[in-house]
Amino acid sequence: MTAADPPTDRPADQPTEPLTERSAGSGRAAGPGRAAVALAVAAATLLAMCLLGLAVGSVHEPPRVVADVVLRRLGMGDHHVTLLDDQIVWQLRLPRVVGAAATGAGLAVCGAVLQTLTGNDLADPYLLGISDGAAVGAVTVLVLGVGASGAAAGLALPAAAFAGALLAAAVVMALAGAGSWALPGSRTVLAGIAVGQMCAAYTSFVVLVLGDRDAARGVMEWTLGSVAGVRWHTALFLAAVAVAGTAFMIAAARDLDAFAFGETAARSFGVPVERVRWLLVGTAALMTACLVAETGVIGFVGLVVPHVVRLLCGPRHTVLVPVSALLGATLLVGSDVVARSVLPDREIPVGVVTAGLGAPFFGWLLWRQGRGAAAGGRA
């Protein structure tokens, strides 16, 4: 059975076997052994990158000192560490590393799920106008000063960004659904583009007409993304969002595998297409809104990482989702290390680093696929 030959003679309520990698799409087959190896390698790579993130920065911390600080904080021995080392490793770098890992994992998982649900290889977590909606909320606070005074001023920016992102996603889903439970992938993409353009027009007008140079700079820095301000309360929130969302998507892996055949074939496998699509798209929108509200807009992670994992491990979602989470976390932690260490006296926005790494690699993937398609056509 192939994706071009969906089953038509099976009752919708009859149980089916899980989809295989060869039937669900392109990519190498990933049996249980290979899947376990992929997960182990991805987890080990993430651990190594996190240790590097704790050691590297404007002040170098030797691995032994990093280990002593962490073990002492976890109550595993009375290791001697200085107050400065404890502040750098535990209070500043570790929450930043945790926040970056959680954000990268969440964005990669949302990208993988949305690419499957919409059937669009260019889909990413910001497909539903989420980044532009979040920018509306951020601009409202940074430029217009709404909610920027009083005791809750520190929460105004993430709260406004979250509200804007969630509102934009709700409008997109309402437009795509057109008053029904149907949520076609193509119409969802078009609705996301329309809402994103409206939000971008509002943002540009407010910044250029009502804002000053400092406000414009603040908006630009926010839209390029950063985990520099992440502390423990934010890191734990981001980690909870990423873990809960990833677990939910893994639980829906069988339905996502069915969507790889297309909507008609998914129905024949007994999948309630409309309900599942609404549930998963809504979950992805909520996850992305939470991440964007705290870290700003970080591009290319959710677009590139799922394609890399499909290339290496195949499209089966029991492997695709967790490996995407681990690889996305590794990419963003590594990008943050580059962002805060490439220049001696200042940080680069992490979104600049992910774009600089992701865009050329994505171009190479497109070139590779084009060469493969041309070779197949000649054959």
Coordinates of C-alpha atoms in Angstrom, one line a residue:
M1 CA 0.0 0.0 0.0
T2 CA 1.3 3.5 -0.8
A3 CA 0.2 7.0 -0.2
A4 CA -1.0 7.2 -3.8
D5 CA -3.2 4.1 -3.2
P6 CA -5.2 4.7 -0.1
P7 CA -7.4 1.9 1.3
T8 CA -11.0 2.1 0.1
D9 CA -12.4 -1.3 0.9
R10 CA -11.9 -1.3 4.7
P11 CA -14.8 -0.2 7.0
A12 CA -14.1 3.1 8.8
D13 CA -14.5 1.5 12.2
Q14 CA -12.3 -1.6 11.6
P15 CA -9.0 -1.5 13.5
T16 CA -6.0 -1.2 11.3
E17 CA -2.3 -1.9 11.7
P18 CA 0.0 1.2 12.3
L19 CA 1.3 2.8 9.2
T20 CA 4.8 1.9 8.1
E21 CA 7.5 4.4 7.2
R22 CA 7.4 3.4 3.6
S23 CA 3.6 3.9 3.3
A24 CA 3.5 7.1 5.3
G25 CA 5.8 9.1 3.1
S26 CA 9.4 9.5 2.1
G27 CA 12.4 8.9 4.4
R28 CA 14.4 5.9 5.6
A29 CA 12.6 3.2 7.5
A30 CA 13.0 3.4 11.2
G31 CA 12.5 0.1 12.9
P32 CA 12.4 -0.3 16.7
G33 CA 16.2 -0.8 17.0
R34 CA 16.9 2.2 14.8
A35 CA 14.4 4.3 16.6
A36 CA 16.0 3.5 19.9
V37 CA 19.4 4.4 18.6
A38 CA 18.1 7.7 17.1
L39 CA 16.5 8.6 20.4
A40 CA 19.7 7.7 22.4
V41 CA 22.0 9.6 20.1
A42 CA 19.7 12.7 20.1
A43 CA 19.4 12.6 23.9
A44 CA 23.2 12.3 24.3
T45 CA 23.8 15.2 21.9
L46 CA 21.3 17.3 23.8
L47 CA 23.0 16.5 27.1
A48 CA 26.4 17.4 25.7
M49 CA 25.1 20.7 24.3
C50 CA 23.5 21.6 27.6
L51 CA 26.8 21.0 29.4
L52 CA 28.5 23.2 26.8
G53 CA 25.9 25.9 27.4
L54 CA 26.6 25.8 31.1
A55 CA 30.4 26.1 30.6
V56 CA 30.7 28.6 27.8
G57 CA 30.0 32.4 28.0
S58 CA 31.7 35.6 28.9
V59 CA 33.1 33.8 31.9
H60 CA 34.4 30.3 31.2
E61 CA 33.3 27.7 33.8
P62 CA 35.4 24.4 33.7
P63 CA 33.2 21.2 33.5
R64 CA 34.4 20.2 36.9
V65 CA 33.0 23.5 38.4
V66 CA 29.8 23.1 36.5
A67 CA 29.4 19.6 37.8
D68 CA 30.2 20.6 41.4
V69 CA 27.6 23.4 41.3
V70 CA 24.8 21.2 40.0
L71 CA 25.6 18.3 42.3
R72 CA 25.7 20.6 45.3
R73 CA 22.4 22.2 44.4
L74 CA 20.8 18.8 44.0
G75 CA 22.0 17.7 47.4
M76 CA 24.4 15.1 46.1
G77 CA 27.5 15.9 48.2
D78 CA 29.0 18.9 49.8
H79 CA 31.1 20.3 47.0
H80 CA 33.0 23.5 47.5
V81 CA 32.0 26.2 45.1
T82 CA 32.3 29.9 45.2
L83 CA 29.3 32.2 45.3
L84 CA 30.1 33.6 41.9
D85 CA 30.3 30.2 40.3
D86 CA 27.0 29.3 41.9
Q87 CA 25.4 32.5 40.6
I88 CA 26.7 32.1 37.1
V89 CA 25.9 28.4 36.6
W90 CA 22.8 27.8 38.6
Q91 CA 21.0 31.2 38.7
L92 CA 21.9 32.5 35.2
R93 CA 23.0 29.8 32.8
L94 CA 21.0 26.7 33.8
P95 CA 17.6 28.4 33.6
R96 CA 18.6 29.9 30.3
V97 CA 19.7 26.5 29.0
V98 CA 16.5 24.8 30.2
G99 CA 14.4 27.6 28.6
A100 CA 16.2 27.4 25.3
A101 CA 15.9 23.6 25.3
A102 CA 12.2 23.7 26.1
T103 CA 11.5 26.4 23.5
G104 CA 13.4 24.6 20.7
A105 CA 11.7 21.3 21.5
G106 CA 8.2 22.9 21.5
L107 CA 8.7 24.7 18.3
A108 CA 10.1 21.6 16.5
V109 CA 7.2 19.5 17.6
C110 CA 4.6 22.0 16.6
G111 CA 6.3 22.4 13.2
A112 CA 6.3 18.6 12.6
V113 CA 2.6 18.3 13.6
L114 CA 1.5 21.3 11.5
Q115 CA 3.4 20.1 8.4
T116 CA 1.5 16.8 8.7
L117 CA -1.9 18.2 9.3
T118 CA -1.8 20.8 6.6
G119 CA 0.1 18.7 4.0
N120 CA 2.4 21.7 3.6
D121 CA 6.2 21.2 3.8
L122 CA 6.6 24.9 4.5
A123 CA 4.4 25.0 7.5
D124 CA 6.0 26.1 10.8
P125 CA 4.7 27.0 14.3
Y126 CA 3.9 30.5 13.1
L127 CA 1.6 29.3 10.3
L128 CA -1.5 30.4 12.2
G129 CA -0.4 34.1 12.4
I130 CA 0.9 33.4 15.9
S131 CA 4.1 35.4 15.5
D132 CA 2.4 38.4 14.0
G133 CA -0.4 38.3 16.6
A134 CA 2.2 38.1 19.4
A135 CA 4.0 41.1 17.8
V136 CA 0.7 43.1 18.0
G137 CA 0.6 42.5 21.7
A138 CA 4.3 43.3 22.2
V139 CA 4.1 46.5 20.1
T140 CA 1.0 47.6 22.1
V141 CA 3.1 47.4 25.3
L142 CA 6.5 48.6 24.0
V143 CA 5.3 51.5 21.9
L144 CA 1.9 52.5 23.3
G145 CA 2.8 51.7 26.8
V146 CA -0.5 49.8 27.6
G147 CA -0.1 48.0 30.9
A148 CA 3.5 49.0 31.2
S149 CA 3.1 50.8 34.5
G150 CA 2.2 49.6 38.0
A151 CA 3.1 46.5 40.0
A152 CA 2.4 44.1 37.1
A153 CA 4.6 46.0 34.6
G154 CA 7.0 43.1 34.3
L155 CA 4.2 40.7 33.2
A156 CA 2.7 43.1 30.7
L157 CA 4.9 42.2 27.7
P158 CA 4.6 38.4 27.9
A159 CA 0.9 38.6 28.8
A160 CA 0.1 40.9 25.9
A161 CA 2.2 38.8 23.5
F162 CA 0.4 35.6 24.6
A163 CA -3.1 37.3 24.2
G164 CA -2.2 38.6 20.8
A165 CA -0.9 35.2 19.6
L166 CA -3.9 33.3 20.9
L167 CA -6.3 35.8 19.4
A168 CA -4.7 35.6 16.0
A169 CA -4.7 31.8 16.1
A170 CA -8.4 31.9 17.1
V171 CA -9.3 34.2 14.2
V172 CA -7.4 32.0 11.7
M173 CA -9.1 28.9 12.9
A174 CA -12.5 30.7 12.7
L175 CA -11.9 31.9 9.2
A176 CA -10.6 28.5 8.1
G177 CA -13.5 26.7 9.6
A178 CA -16.1 29.1 8.1
G179 CA -18.6 28.3 10.8
S180 CA -18.2 24.5 10.5
W181 CA -16.1 21.8 12.1
A182 CA -14.2 21.5 8.8
L183 CA -10.6 22.8 9.0
P184 CA -9.0 22.2 5.6
G185 CA -5.2 22.5 5.6
S186 CA -5.1 24.7 2.5
R187 CA -7.7 27.1 3.8
T188 CA -5.9 27.2 7.2
V189 CA -2.7 28.3 5.5
L190 CA -4.4 31.0 3.5
A191 CA -6.2 32.3 6.6
G192 CA -2.9 32.4 8.5
I193 CA -1.4 34.5 5.7
A194 CA -4.3 36.9 5.7
V195 CA -4.3 37.4 9.5
G196 CA -0.6 37.7 9.6
Q197 CA -0.6 40.4 7.0
M198 CA -3.2 42.4 9.0
C199 CA -1.2 42.1 12.2
A200 CA 2.0 43.1 10.4
A201 CA 0.2 46.2 9.0
Y202 CA -0.8 47.2 12.5
T203 CA 2.7 46.6 13.9
S204 CA 4.3 48.6 11.1
F205 CA 1.9 51.5 11.5
V206 CA 2.3 51.8 15.2
V207 CA 6.1 51.5 15.1
L208 CA 6.6 53.9 12.2
V209 CA 4.0 56.5 13.0
L210 CA 3.5 56.5 16.8
G211 CA 6.9 55.1 18.0
D212 CA 10.3 56.6 18.4
R213 CA 13.7 55.1 17.7
D214 CA 14.1 53.4 21.1
A215 CA 10.6 51.8 20.7
A216 CA 11.5 50.6 17.2
R217 CA 14.7 49.1 18.5
G218 CA 12.9 47.3 21.3
V219 CA 10.3 45.8 18.9
M220 CA 13.0 44.6 16.6
E221 CA 15.0 42.9 19.4
W222 CA 11.8 41.2 20.6
T223 CA 10.9 40.0 17.1
L224 CA 14.3 38.4 16.7
G225 CA 13.9 36.3 19.9
S226 CA 16.1 35.8 23.0
V227 CA 16.3 33.6 26.0
A228 CA 18.7 36.0 27.8
G229 CA 16.0 37.1 30.4
V230 CA 14.8 33.5 31.2
R231 CA 15.0 32.8 34.9
W232 CA 13.8 29.8 36.9
H233 CA 10.1 30.6 37.0
T234 CA 10.0 31.1 33.3
A235 CA 12.3 28.1 32.5
L236 CA 10.0 25.8 34.5
F237 CA 6.9 27.2 32.8
L238 CA 8.5 26.7 29.3
A239 CA 9.6 23.2 30.3
A240 CA 6.1 22.2 31.5
V241 CA 4.6 23.5 28.2
A242 CA 7.1 21.6 26.0
V243 CA 6.8 18.3 28.0
A244 CA 3.1 18.3 28.2
G245 CA 2.6 19.3 24.5
T246 CA 5.2 16.8 23.3
A247 CA 3.6 14.0 25.3
F248 CA 0.2 14.9 23.9
M249 CA 1.5 14.8 20.3
I250 CA 3.2 11.5 20.9
A251 CA -0.1 10.1 22.2
A252 CA -1.8 11.2 18.9
A253 CA 1.0 9.7 16.8
R254 CA -1.2 7.0 15.2
D255 CA -3.7 9.6 14.0
L256 CA -0.9 11.7 12.7
D257 CA 0.4 8.7 10.8
A258 CA -3.0 8.4 9.2
F259 CA -3.0 12.0 8.1
A260 CA 0.2 11.3 6.2
F261 CA -2.0 9.6 3.6
G262 CA -4.2 12.6 3.3
E263 CA -7.6 13.4 4.7
T264 CA -9.6 10.8 2.7
A265 CA -7.3 8.0 3.6
A266 CA -7.3 9.1 7.3
R267 CA -11.1 8.8 7.3
S268 CA -10.9 5.3 6.0
F269 CA -8.6 4.4 8.9
G270 CA -11.3 5.5 11.2
V271 CA -9.8 8.8 12.3
P272 CA -12.4 11.5 13.2
V273 CA -10.6 14.0 10.9
E274 CA -12.3 17.3 11.9
R275 CA -12.1 16.7 15.6
V276 CA -8.5 15.5 15.6
R277 CA -7.3 18.4 13.4
W278 CA -9.0 21.0 15.6
L279 CA -7.6 19.4 18.7
L280 CA -4.0 19.1 17.4
V281 CA -4.0 22.5 15.7
G282 CA -5.4 24.1 18.8
T283 CA -2.8 22.4 21.0
A284 CA 0.0 23.5 18.6
A285 CA -1.3 27.1 18.6
L286 CA -1.5 27.2 22.4
M287 CA 2.0 25.8 22.8
T288 CA 3.5 28.2 20.3
A289 CA 1.7 31.2 22.0
C290 CA 3.1 30.2 25.4
L291 CA 6.7 29.9 23.9
V292 CA 6.5 33.1 21.9
A293 CA 5.1 35.1 24.8
E294 CA 8.2 34.4 26.8
T295 CA 11.1 34.3 24.3
G296 CA 9.9 36.3 21.3
V297 CA 9.9 35.0 17.7
I298 CA 12.6 32.4 17.0
G299 CA 12.4 31.3 13.4
F300 CA 13.5 28.2 11.4
V301 CA 13.6 25.8 14.3
G302 CA 10.1 24.5 13.6
L303 CA 10.5 24.6 9.9
V304 CA 13.9 22.9 9.4
V305 CA 14.2 20.3 12.3
P306 CA 11.2 18.1 11.2
H307 CA 12.6 17.8 7.7
V308 CA 16.0 16.8 9.0
V309 CA 14.4 14.1 11.3
R310 CA 12.2 12.8 8.5
L311 CA 15.3 12.5 6.3
L312 CA 17.2 10.6 9.0
C313 CA 14.5 8.6 10.7
G314 CA 11.5 8.5 8.4
P315 CA 8.0 10.0 8.9
R316 CA 6.6 7.7 11.6
H317 CA 5.4 10.1 14.4
T318 CA 6.3 7.8 17.3
V319 CA 9.9 8.6 16.3
L320 CA 9.5 11.9 14.5
V321 CA 7.9 13.8 17.4
P322 CA 10.3 12.9 20.2
V323 CA 13.4 13.1 18.0
S324 CA 12.3 16.4 16.7
A325 CA 11.9 17.6 20.2
L326 CA 15.4 16.5 21.2
L327 CA 17.0 17.9 18.0
G328 CA 15.1 21.2 18.2
A329 CA 16.2 21.6 21.8
T330 CA 19.8 20.9 20.8
L331 CA 19.7 23.4 18.0
L332 CA 18.3 26.2 20.1
V333 CA 20.7 25.6 23.0
G334 CA 23.6 25.5 20.6
S335 CA 22.4 28.7 18.8
D336 CA 22.1 30.4 22.2
V337 CA 25.7 29.4 23.0
V338 CA 26.8 31.0 19.7
A339 CA 24.6 34.1 20.3
R340 CA 26.3 34.9 23.7
S341 CA 29.8 34.0 22.9
V342 CA 30.6 35.0 19.3
L343 CA 31.1 38.7 20.2
P344 CA 33.0 39.6 23.4
D345 CA 31.0 42.6 24.5
R346 CA 27.4 41.9 23.4
E347 CA 24.9 39.2 22.5
I348 CA 23.4 38.4 19.1
P349 CA 19.6 37.8 19.1
V350 CA 19.2 34.0 19.0
G351 CA 16.8 34.3 16.1
V352 CA 19.6 35.7 13.9
V353 CA 21.7 32.6 14.7
T354 CA 18.9 30.1 14.0
A355 CA 18.1 31.9 10.7
G356 CA 21.8 32.0 9.7
L357 CA 22.0 28.2 10.4
G358 CA 18.6 27.2 9.2
A359 CA 18.2 29.1 6.0
P360 CA 21.3 27.7 4.2
F361 CA 20.5 24.2 5.5
F362 CA 16.9 24.4 4.3
G363 CA 18.1 25.6 0.9
W364 CA 20.4 22.5 0.7
L365 CA 17.5 20.3 1.6
L366 CA 15.4 21.8 -1.2
W367 CA 18.3 21.4 -3.6
R368 CA 18.8 17.8 -2.6
Q369 CA 15.1 17.0 -3.1
G370 CA 15.1 18.7 -6.5
R371 CA 18.1 16.7 -7.6
G372 CA 16.3 13.5 -6.4
A373 CA 13.1 14.5 -8.3
A374 CA 15.1 15.2 -11.4
A375 CA 16.9 11.9 -11.2
G376 CA 13.6 10.1 -10.7
G377 CA 12.1 11.9 -13.7
R378 CA 15.0 10.9 -15.9
A379 CA 14.7 7.3 -14.7

